[in-house]
Amino acid sequence: MIGAIESPEVRLLNLKGRNFVDLMDFEISELRHFLETGHDLKQKQKRGEPHELLKGKSMAMIFMKSSTRTRVSFEVGMTQLGGHALFLQPSGTQLGRGETIADTAQVLGRYCDVIMARVFGHEEVTELAKFAGVPVVNGLSDLLHPCQIMADMMTIEEHKGKLEGLKIAYVGDSNNVSNSIMQGCTIMGMDVTIGSPKGYTPSDDILKKTSALSKTHGTTLTVVNDPSEAVKGVDVIYTDTFFSMGQERLKEKEDALMQFQVNDTLVGKAKSDVIVMHCLPAHRDEELTSKVMDGPHSVVFDQAENRLHAQKGILALIV
Ligand code: CP
Ligand code: NVA
C-alpha cells in the first residue's frame, strides 16, 4: 500500500484542478489514489523526509462555522507541504458585510491556488467552486464532510488492513458525516448500515443516490431503526453528535438518540475486534460513553491525526 504513489496505474490519474466537494464526484481508483498519497505522505513525515510539494502555493480557508481539527490540520498540512494557509472568517472579511460568495470566490481565486471552505448550506461550497477558477475543498457543509471520511478510511485501513468487504455501522443522527460515510465507504466496497431513530434517518435524496451507487459496487446499504440490529457483527461502529453545528437542541431528539448511545452493551454486539470511530468533537456520555471513547476499541484520536495526512494527500494531488 505504502509507496503506491509511484506505481504506474496511479501515475496515470491526473487529479490536478479537481474540486474536492463531494465524494460522489470520484471513481474508486481516484479515491484510492488520494488514500495512497495520504498514507505515503504520512510515512514521509514520520521518517522526517521533506515533502514540500506545494512550495510557494497559498490556500484561503473560509470558516463560516467553528473548527479545531479542520482548521489546524489544513493549516499545518499546508505548511508541511511548503505552502501557506490564510484563516478567513466572515467577521474579519467583507463576507460579513454581505459581499457575495461568487464575488469573494473570484477575488480569492486570483490570489490563491486553492480554497478550502466550511459552510452552512452545501450550495455555498458549490457556488465557490463555480466561480473560484481554482480547486475548492469542502471542509464540511450541512450535507457532507468528505475530508473527514478520507481520514476515517485511512484509519480503517491502518487498523484492518483493507476496506473492501468490511462492514461499517453508523449509529445516531443522520447528518453530513453519515452521508459522506455512505458515499465513501460504498465506493470503496464496504457494506454500510445506518442505525437511526425514525425521523432522523438519511434523506430520500441521498439514500436514492447512494443506494444506486451500492448496486453498482456490489455492496449493501441498509437503514434500520434499531441500534443492536445495526451493529450486529460489524467491523466498525461510527457515531457523531446528536446536534450538528447550527441545529437547535431539542429534548425530543435527544431522548430518541440516547437509545442509540455507543456504550459497552452496544459494542459487545459487534465483532470482538470492532473499532469504534467518532469524527470529534465528542459529547462524552451522550452519543458515546467516556468508557468506550477511552477504551481499547476506540480509534478516535487516530482519525483526528489522519485528518492531517489525508488532507495533505488531497491538496498534493489537486493543487
Ligand atoms: N471533525 C471535525 O471536522 O472537527 P472540527 O469541527 O474541530 O474541525
Ligand atoms: N456533524 C457534525 C460534525 C462536526 C465535525 C457537525 O456538523 O457539527
Short mmCIF file of C-alpha atoms and ligand atoms in Angstrom, two decimals:
data_model
loop_
_atom_site.label_atom_id
_atom_site.label_comp_id
_atom_site.label_asym_id
_atom_site.label_seq_id
_atom_site.Cartn_x
_atom_site.Cartn_y
_atom_site.Cartn_z
CA MET A 1 0.00 0.00 0.00
CA ILE A 2 2.70 2.48 1.01
CA GLY A 3 4.74 3.78 -1.88
CA ALA A 4 1.96 3.14 -4.39
CA ILE A 5 2.05 6.88 -5.13
CA GLU A 6 4.78 6.00 -7.64
CA SER A 7 3.02 2.93 -9.11
CA PRO A 8 2.28 3.05 -12.87
CA GLU A 9 -1.52 2.88 -12.71
CA VAL A 10 -1.87 5.74 -10.22
CA ARG A 11 0.66 7.88 -12.08
CA LEU A 12 -1.79 7.91 -14.98
CA LEU A 13 -4.50 9.54 -12.87
CA ASN A 14 -4.39 13.31 -13.09
CA LEU A 15 -6.42 14.92 -10.34
CA LYS A 16 -4.89 18.39 -10.70
CA GLY A 17 -7.50 21.15 -10.81
CA ARG A 18 -10.33 18.96 -9.46
CA ASN A 19 -12.65 20.21 -6.72
CA PHE A 20 -12.95 18.07 -3.60
CA VAL A 21 -16.54 18.82 -2.62
CA ASP A 22 -18.48 15.57 -2.85
CA LEU A 23 -17.09 12.00 -2.78
CA MET A 24 -19.66 11.01 -5.42
CA ASP A 25 -17.61 13.03 -7.93
CA PHE A 26 -14.85 10.39 -7.77
CA GLU A 27 -14.24 6.89 -9.07
CA ILE A 28 -12.85 4.17 -6.82
CA SER A 29 -9.40 4.48 -8.49
CA GLU A 30 -9.34 8.22 -7.75
CA LEU A 31 -10.27 7.82 -4.08
CA ARG A 32 -7.66 5.05 -3.86
CA HIS A 33 -5.05 7.47 -5.28
CA PHE A 34 -5.92 10.10 -2.64
CA LEU A 35 -5.73 7.48 0.13
CA GLU A 36 -2.39 6.08 -1.05
CA THR A 37 -0.96 9.57 -1.29
CA GLY A 38 -2.13 10.28 2.26
CA HIS A 39 -0.52 7.07 3.54
CA ASP A 40 2.67 7.83 1.64
CA LEU A 41 2.94 11.41 2.92
CA LYS A 42 2.28 10.18 6.47
CA GLN A 43 5.25 7.80 6.20
CA LYS A 44 7.43 10.54 4.75
CA GLN A 45 6.54 12.89 7.60
CA LYS A 46 7.18 10.19 10.23
CA ARG A 47 10.59 9.50 8.67
CA GLY A 48 11.36 13.22 8.65
CA GLU A 49 11.70 13.27 4.84
CA PRO A 50 10.96 16.65 3.24
CA HIS A 51 7.86 16.65 1.01
CA GLU A 52 7.41 20.28 0.01
CA LEU A 53 5.16 19.53 -2.95
CA LEU A 54 3.31 22.86 -2.74
CA LYS A 55 6.19 25.28 -2.23
CA GLY A 56 5.07 28.86 -2.84
CA LYS A 57 1.35 27.93 -3.05
CA SER A 58 -1.33 29.64 -0.96
CA MET A 59 -4.64 28.31 0.34
CA ALA A 60 -7.55 30.50 1.53
CA MET A 61 -9.52 28.83 4.33
CA ILE A 62 -13.04 30.22 4.83
CA PHE A 63 -14.69 29.25 8.11
CA MET A 64 -18.40 30.13 8.47
CA LYS A 65 -18.50 27.74 11.49
CA SER A 66 -16.10 26.86 14.32
CA SER A 67 -13.39 24.23 13.98
CA THR A 68 -10.43 22.76 15.81
CA ARG A 69 -9.30 19.77 13.69
CA THR A 70 -10.15 21.05 10.22
CA ARG A 71 -8.56 24.43 10.77
CA VAL A 72 -5.37 23.18 12.41
CA SER A 73 -4.85 20.13 10.18
CA PHE A 74 -5.28 22.10 6.95
CA GLU A 75 -3.06 24.96 8.12
CA VAL A 76 -0.30 22.68 9.45
CA GLY A 77 -0.64 20.43 6.38
CA MET A 78 -0.13 23.34 4.03
CA THR A 79 2.96 24.44 6.00
CA GLN A 80 4.42 20.91 5.84
CA LEU A 81 3.85 20.88 2.07
CA GLY A 82 5.86 24.11 1.81
CA GLY A 83 2.85 26.35 1.20
CA HIS A 84 0.88 28.90 3.18
CA ALA A 85 -2.69 28.99 4.53
CA LEU A 86 -4.86 32.03 5.35
CA PHE A 87 -7.57 31.75 8.00
CA LEU A 88 -10.63 33.80 6.97
CA GLN A 89 -13.88 34.30 8.85
CA PRO A 90 -16.96 36.40 7.99
CA SER A 91 -16.22 38.81 10.87
CA GLY A 92 -12.75 39.73 9.61
CA THR A 93 -13.61 39.83 5.90
CA GLN A 94 -16.18 41.51 3.66
CA LEU A 95 -18.22 38.28 3.68
CA GLY A 96 -19.55 39.57 7.00
CA ARG A 97 -20.72 42.78 5.26
CA GLY A 98 -22.57 40.83 2.63
CA GLU A 99 -20.05 40.52 -0.23
CA THR A 100 -21.39 37.57 -2.17
CA ILE A 101 -19.79 34.14 -2.27
CA ALA A 102 -19.48 34.42 -6.07
CA ASP A 103 -17.58 37.75 -5.84
CA THR A 104 -15.43 36.51 -2.96
CA ALA A 105 -14.60 33.35 -4.93
CA GLN A 106 -13.48 35.34 -7.97
CA VAL A 107 -11.22 37.57 -5.86
CA LEU A 108 -9.67 34.77 -3.78
CA GLY A 109 -9.14 32.68 -6.91
CA ARG A 110 -6.90 35.43 -8.30
CA TYR A 111 -4.60 35.38 -5.24
CA CYS A 112 -4.71 31.78 -4.08
CA ASP A 113 -4.06 28.36 -5.61
CA VAL A 114 -6.81 26.55 -3.68
CA ILE A 115 -9.75 27.46 -1.43
CA MET A 116 -10.98 25.36 1.49
CA ALA A 117 -14.37 26.27 2.96
CA ARG A 118 -16.51 25.24 5.91
CA VAL A 119 -20.05 26.42 5.27
CA PHE A 120 -23.67 26.06 6.32
CA GLY A 121 -25.67 25.32 3.13
CA HIS A 122 -23.96 22.93 0.70
CA GLU A 123 -24.81 25.34 -2.14
CA GLU A 124 -22.33 27.82 -0.62
CA VAL A 125 -19.42 25.49 -1.35
CA THR A 126 -20.71 24.56 -4.83
CA GLU A 127 -21.10 28.30 -5.56
CA LEU A 128 -17.48 28.87 -4.51
CA ALA A 129 -16.38 26.04 -6.79
CA LYS A 130 -18.36 27.50 -9.69
CA PHE A 131 -16.69 30.92 -9.51
CA ALA A 132 -13.23 30.40 -7.96
CA GLY A 133 -11.28 29.22 -11.01
CA VAL A 134 -9.05 27.25 -8.60
CA PRO A 135 -9.81 23.94 -6.82
CA VAL A 136 -12.24 24.15 -3.90
CA VAL A 137 -12.23 21.75 -0.95
CA ASN A 138 -15.30 21.14 1.20
CA GLY A 139 -14.21 21.39 4.84
CA LEU A 140 -17.79 20.48 5.95
CA SER A 141 -21.21 21.61 4.78
CA ASP A 142 -24.60 20.80 6.29
CA LEU A 143 -24.84 17.99 3.71
CA LEU A 144 -21.35 16.45 3.54
CA HIS A 145 -17.97 16.13 5.28
CA PRO A 146 -15.78 14.42 2.64
CA CYS A 147 -12.32 15.19 4.10
CA GLN A 148 -13.34 13.59 7.39
CA ILE A 149 -14.28 10.34 5.68
CA MET A 150 -10.99 10.22 3.75
CA ALA A 151 -9.14 10.38 7.10
CA ASP A 152 -11.53 7.77 8.50
CA MET A 153 -10.92 5.38 5.63
CA MET A 154 -7.14 5.79 6.08
CA THR A 155 -7.67 4.92 9.75
CA ILE A 156 -9.75 1.83 8.95
CA GLU A 157 -7.04 0.64 6.55
CA GLU A 158 -4.37 1.11 9.22
CA HIS A 159 -6.32 -0.96 11.74
CA LYS A 160 -7.94 -3.55 9.47
CA GLY A 161 -5.51 -3.69 6.52
CA LYS A 162 -8.29 -3.14 3.95
CA LEU A 163 -11.64 -1.52 3.24
CA GLU A 164 -13.29 -3.83 0.72
CA GLY A 165 -15.59 -6.41 2.27
CA LEU A 166 -15.72 -4.78 5.71
CA LYS A 167 -18.99 -3.89 7.44
CA ILE A 168 -19.50 -0.43 8.97
CA ALA A 169 -22.48 0.70 11.07
CA TYR A 170 -23.13 4.39 11.69
CA VAL A 171 -25.47 4.82 14.66
CA GLY A 172 -27.11 8.08 15.69
CA ASP A 173 -28.32 11.20 13.92
CA SER A 174 -28.15 11.03 10.12
CA ASN A 175 -26.06 14.04 9.13
CA ASN A 176 -23.18 15.34 6.99
CA VAL A 177 -20.79 12.73 8.42
CA SER A 178 -23.12 9.76 7.89
CA ASN A 179 -23.93 10.99 4.37
CA SER A 180 -20.24 11.04 3.43
CA ILE A 181 -19.70 7.64 5.11
CA MET A 182 -22.49 6.18 2.95
CA GLN A 183 -20.82 7.59 -0.17
CA GLY A 184 -17.12 7.00 0.56
CA CYS A 185 -17.39 3.57 2.17
CA THR A 186 -19.78 2.34 -0.56
CA ILE A 187 -17.41 3.47 -3.32
CA MET A 188 -14.56 1.64 -1.58
CA GLY A 189 -16.54 -1.62 -1.37
CA MET A 190 -17.78 -1.66 2.23
CA ASP A 191 -21.25 -2.73 3.41
CA VAL A 192 -22.88 0.22 5.18
CA THR A 193 -25.69 0.16 7.74
CA ILE A 194 -27.25 3.32 9.15
CA GLY A 195 -28.97 2.85 12.52
CA SER A 196 -31.05 5.94 13.29
CA PRO A 197 -34.36 6.57 15.08
CA LYS A 198 -37.43 7.20 12.90
CA GLY A 199 -37.40 10.86 11.85
CA TYR A 200 -33.58 11.03 11.91
CA THR A 201 -32.74 8.66 9.03
CA PRO A 202 -30.96 9.84 5.84
CA SER A 203 -32.94 11.99 3.39
CA ASP A 204 -34.68 10.23 0.49
CA ASP A 205 -32.46 12.07 -1.98
CA ILE A 206 -29.12 10.96 -0.54
CA LEU A 207 -30.47 7.47 0.09
CA LYS A 208 -31.64 7.11 -3.50
CA LYS A 209 -28.29 8.23 -4.93
CA THR A 210 -26.22 6.11 -2.54
CA SER A 211 -28.42 3.01 -2.99
CA ALA A 212 -27.84 3.22 -6.74
CA LEU A 213 -24.10 3.51 -6.06
CA SER A 214 -24.12 0.45 -3.78
CA LYS A 215 -25.83 -1.63 -6.50
CA THR A 216 -23.09 -0.63 -8.96
CA HIS A 217 -20.39 -1.51 -6.45
CA GLY A 218 -21.98 -4.79 -5.36
CA THR A 219 -22.24 -3.74 -1.70
CA THR A 220 -25.19 -3.38 0.68
CA LEU A 221 -26.70 -0.20 2.10
CA THR A 222 -29.22 -0.77 4.87
CA VAL A 223 -31.16 1.62 7.10
CA VAL A 224 -32.59 0.28 10.37
CA ASN A 225 -34.25 1.87 13.39
CA ASP A 226 -32.69 -0.49 15.93
CA PRO A 227 -29.12 0.15 17.13
CA SER A 228 -28.47 -3.50 18.12
CA GLU A 229 -29.56 -4.72 14.69
CA ALA A 230 -27.33 -2.07 13.06
CA VAL A 231 -24.11 -3.12 14.82
CA LYS A 232 -24.61 -6.90 14.77
CA GLY A 233 -21.37 -8.49 13.55
CA VAL A 234 -19.83 -5.29 12.15
CA ASP A 235 -16.11 -4.43 11.91
CA VAL A 236 -16.60 -0.68 12.51
CA ILE A 237 -19.05 1.29 14.65
CA TYR A 238 -19.19 5.04 13.98
CA THR A 239 -21.15 7.76 15.77
CA ASP A 240 -21.39 11.57 15.87
CA THR A 241 -23.09 14.33 17.83
CA PHE A 242 -26.89 14.38 18.24
CA PHE A 243 -26.92 18.08 17.24
CA SER A 244 -24.74 19.29 14.40
CA MET A 245 -23.50 22.89 14.27
CA GLY A 246 -26.38 25.26 13.61
CA GLN A 247 -29.07 22.80 14.82
CA GLU A 248 -31.37 23.56 17.73
CA ARG A 249 -31.01 21.31 20.79
CA LEU A 250 -34.37 19.54 21.09
CA LYS A 251 -35.31 17.33 24.05
CA GLU A 252 -37.41 15.00 21.90
CA LYS A 253 -34.47 14.38 19.55
CA GLU A 254 -32.07 13.86 22.45
CA ASP A 255 -34.42 11.28 24.03
CA ALA A 256 -34.73 9.38 20.76
CA LEU A 257 -30.98 9.38 20.13
CA MET A 258 -29.98 8.37 23.67
CA GLN A 259 -31.34 4.90 22.75
CA PHE A 260 -28.57 4.79 20.12
CA GLN A 261 -25.71 5.66 22.50
CA VAL A 262 -22.50 3.74 21.78
CA ASN A 263 -21.79 2.03 25.10
CA ASP A 264 -20.26 -1.29 26.22
CA THR A 265 -23.51 -3.19 25.65
CA LEU A 266 -23.81 -1.98 22.06
CA VAL A 267 -20.09 -2.53 21.32
CA GLY A 268 -20.49 -6.12 22.66
CA LYS A 269 -22.91 -6.89 19.81
CA ALA A 270 -20.35 -6.16 17.09
CA LYS A 271 -17.32 -8.32 16.16
CA SER A 272 -14.92 -8.82 19.09
CA ASP A 273 -12.22 -6.79 17.26
CA VAL A 274 -14.59 -3.96 16.27
CA ILE A 275 -13.12 -0.46 16.08
CA VAL A 276 -15.16 2.49 17.36
CA MET A 277 -14.97 5.77 15.48
CA HIS A 278 -16.12 9.37 16.02
CA CYS A 279 -15.21 12.43 13.95
CA LEU A 280 -14.93 14.55 17.13
CA PRO A 281 -15.72 16.81 18.91
CA ALA A 282 -17.48 14.21 21.11
CA HIS A 283 -20.14 14.91 23.69
CA ARG A 284 -18.94 12.41 26.24
CA ASP A 285 -21.68 10.24 27.75
CA GLU A 286 -24.19 11.43 25.17
CA GLU A 287 -23.60 9.77 21.78
CA LEU A 288 -20.84 7.57 23.22
CA THR A 289 -19.69 6.81 26.74
CA SER A 290 -16.34 8.03 28.02
CA LYS A 291 -15.55 4.40 28.83
CA VAL A 292 -15.89 3.40 25.16
CA MET A 293 -14.17 6.53 23.87
CA ASP A 294 -11.14 5.92 26.09
CA GLY A 295 -11.37 2.12 25.81
CA PRO A 296 -9.49 -0.47 23.73
CA HIS A 297 -11.81 -0.40 20.69
CA SER A 298 -11.60 3.37 20.20
CA VAL A 299 -9.52 4.85 17.35
CA VAL A 300 -10.91 8.38 17.57
CA PHE A 301 -7.55 10.14 18.01
CA ASP A 302 -6.02 8.19 15.10
CA GLN A 303 -8.86 9.56 12.99
CA ALA A 304 -8.11 13.09 14.18
CA GLU A 305 -4.41 12.66 13.35
CA ASN A 306 -5.19 11.29 9.92
CA ARG A 307 -7.10 14.46 9.01
CA LEU A 308 -3.64 15.99 8.56
CA HIS A 309 -2.26 13.22 6.34
CA ALA A 310 -5.40 12.58 4.28
CA GLN A 311 -5.84 16.28 3.51
CA LYS A 312 -2.17 16.67 2.56
CA GLY A 313 -2.78 13.85 0.07
CA ILE A 314 -5.82 15.65 -1.34
CA LEU A 315 -4.02 19.01 -1.62
CA ALA A 316 -0.89 17.48 -3.14
CA LEU A 317 -2.94 15.96 -5.95
CA ILE A 318 -5.49 18.68 -6.77
CA VAL A 319 -3.35 21.83 -6.45
N1 CP B 1 -14.09 16.57 12.88
C1 CP B 1 -14.02 17.87 12.60
O1 CP B 1 -14.28 18.33 11.48
O2 CP B 1 -13.62 18.62 13.67
P1 CP B 1 -13.60 20.22 13.76
O3 CP B 1 -15.03 20.68 13.81
O4 CP B 1 -12.85 20.50 15.03
O5 CP B 1 -12.90 20.77 12.56
N1 NVA B 2 -21.96 16.58 12.31
C1 NVA B 2 -21.08 17.49 12.99
C2 NVA B 2 -19.68 17.25 12.58
C3 NVA B 2 -18.66 18.11 13.26
C4 NVA B 2 -17.26 17.83 12.83
C5 NVA B 2 -21.49 18.92 12.70
O1 NVA B 2 -21.81 19.24 11.54
O2 NVA B 2 -21.48 19.73 13.62
#
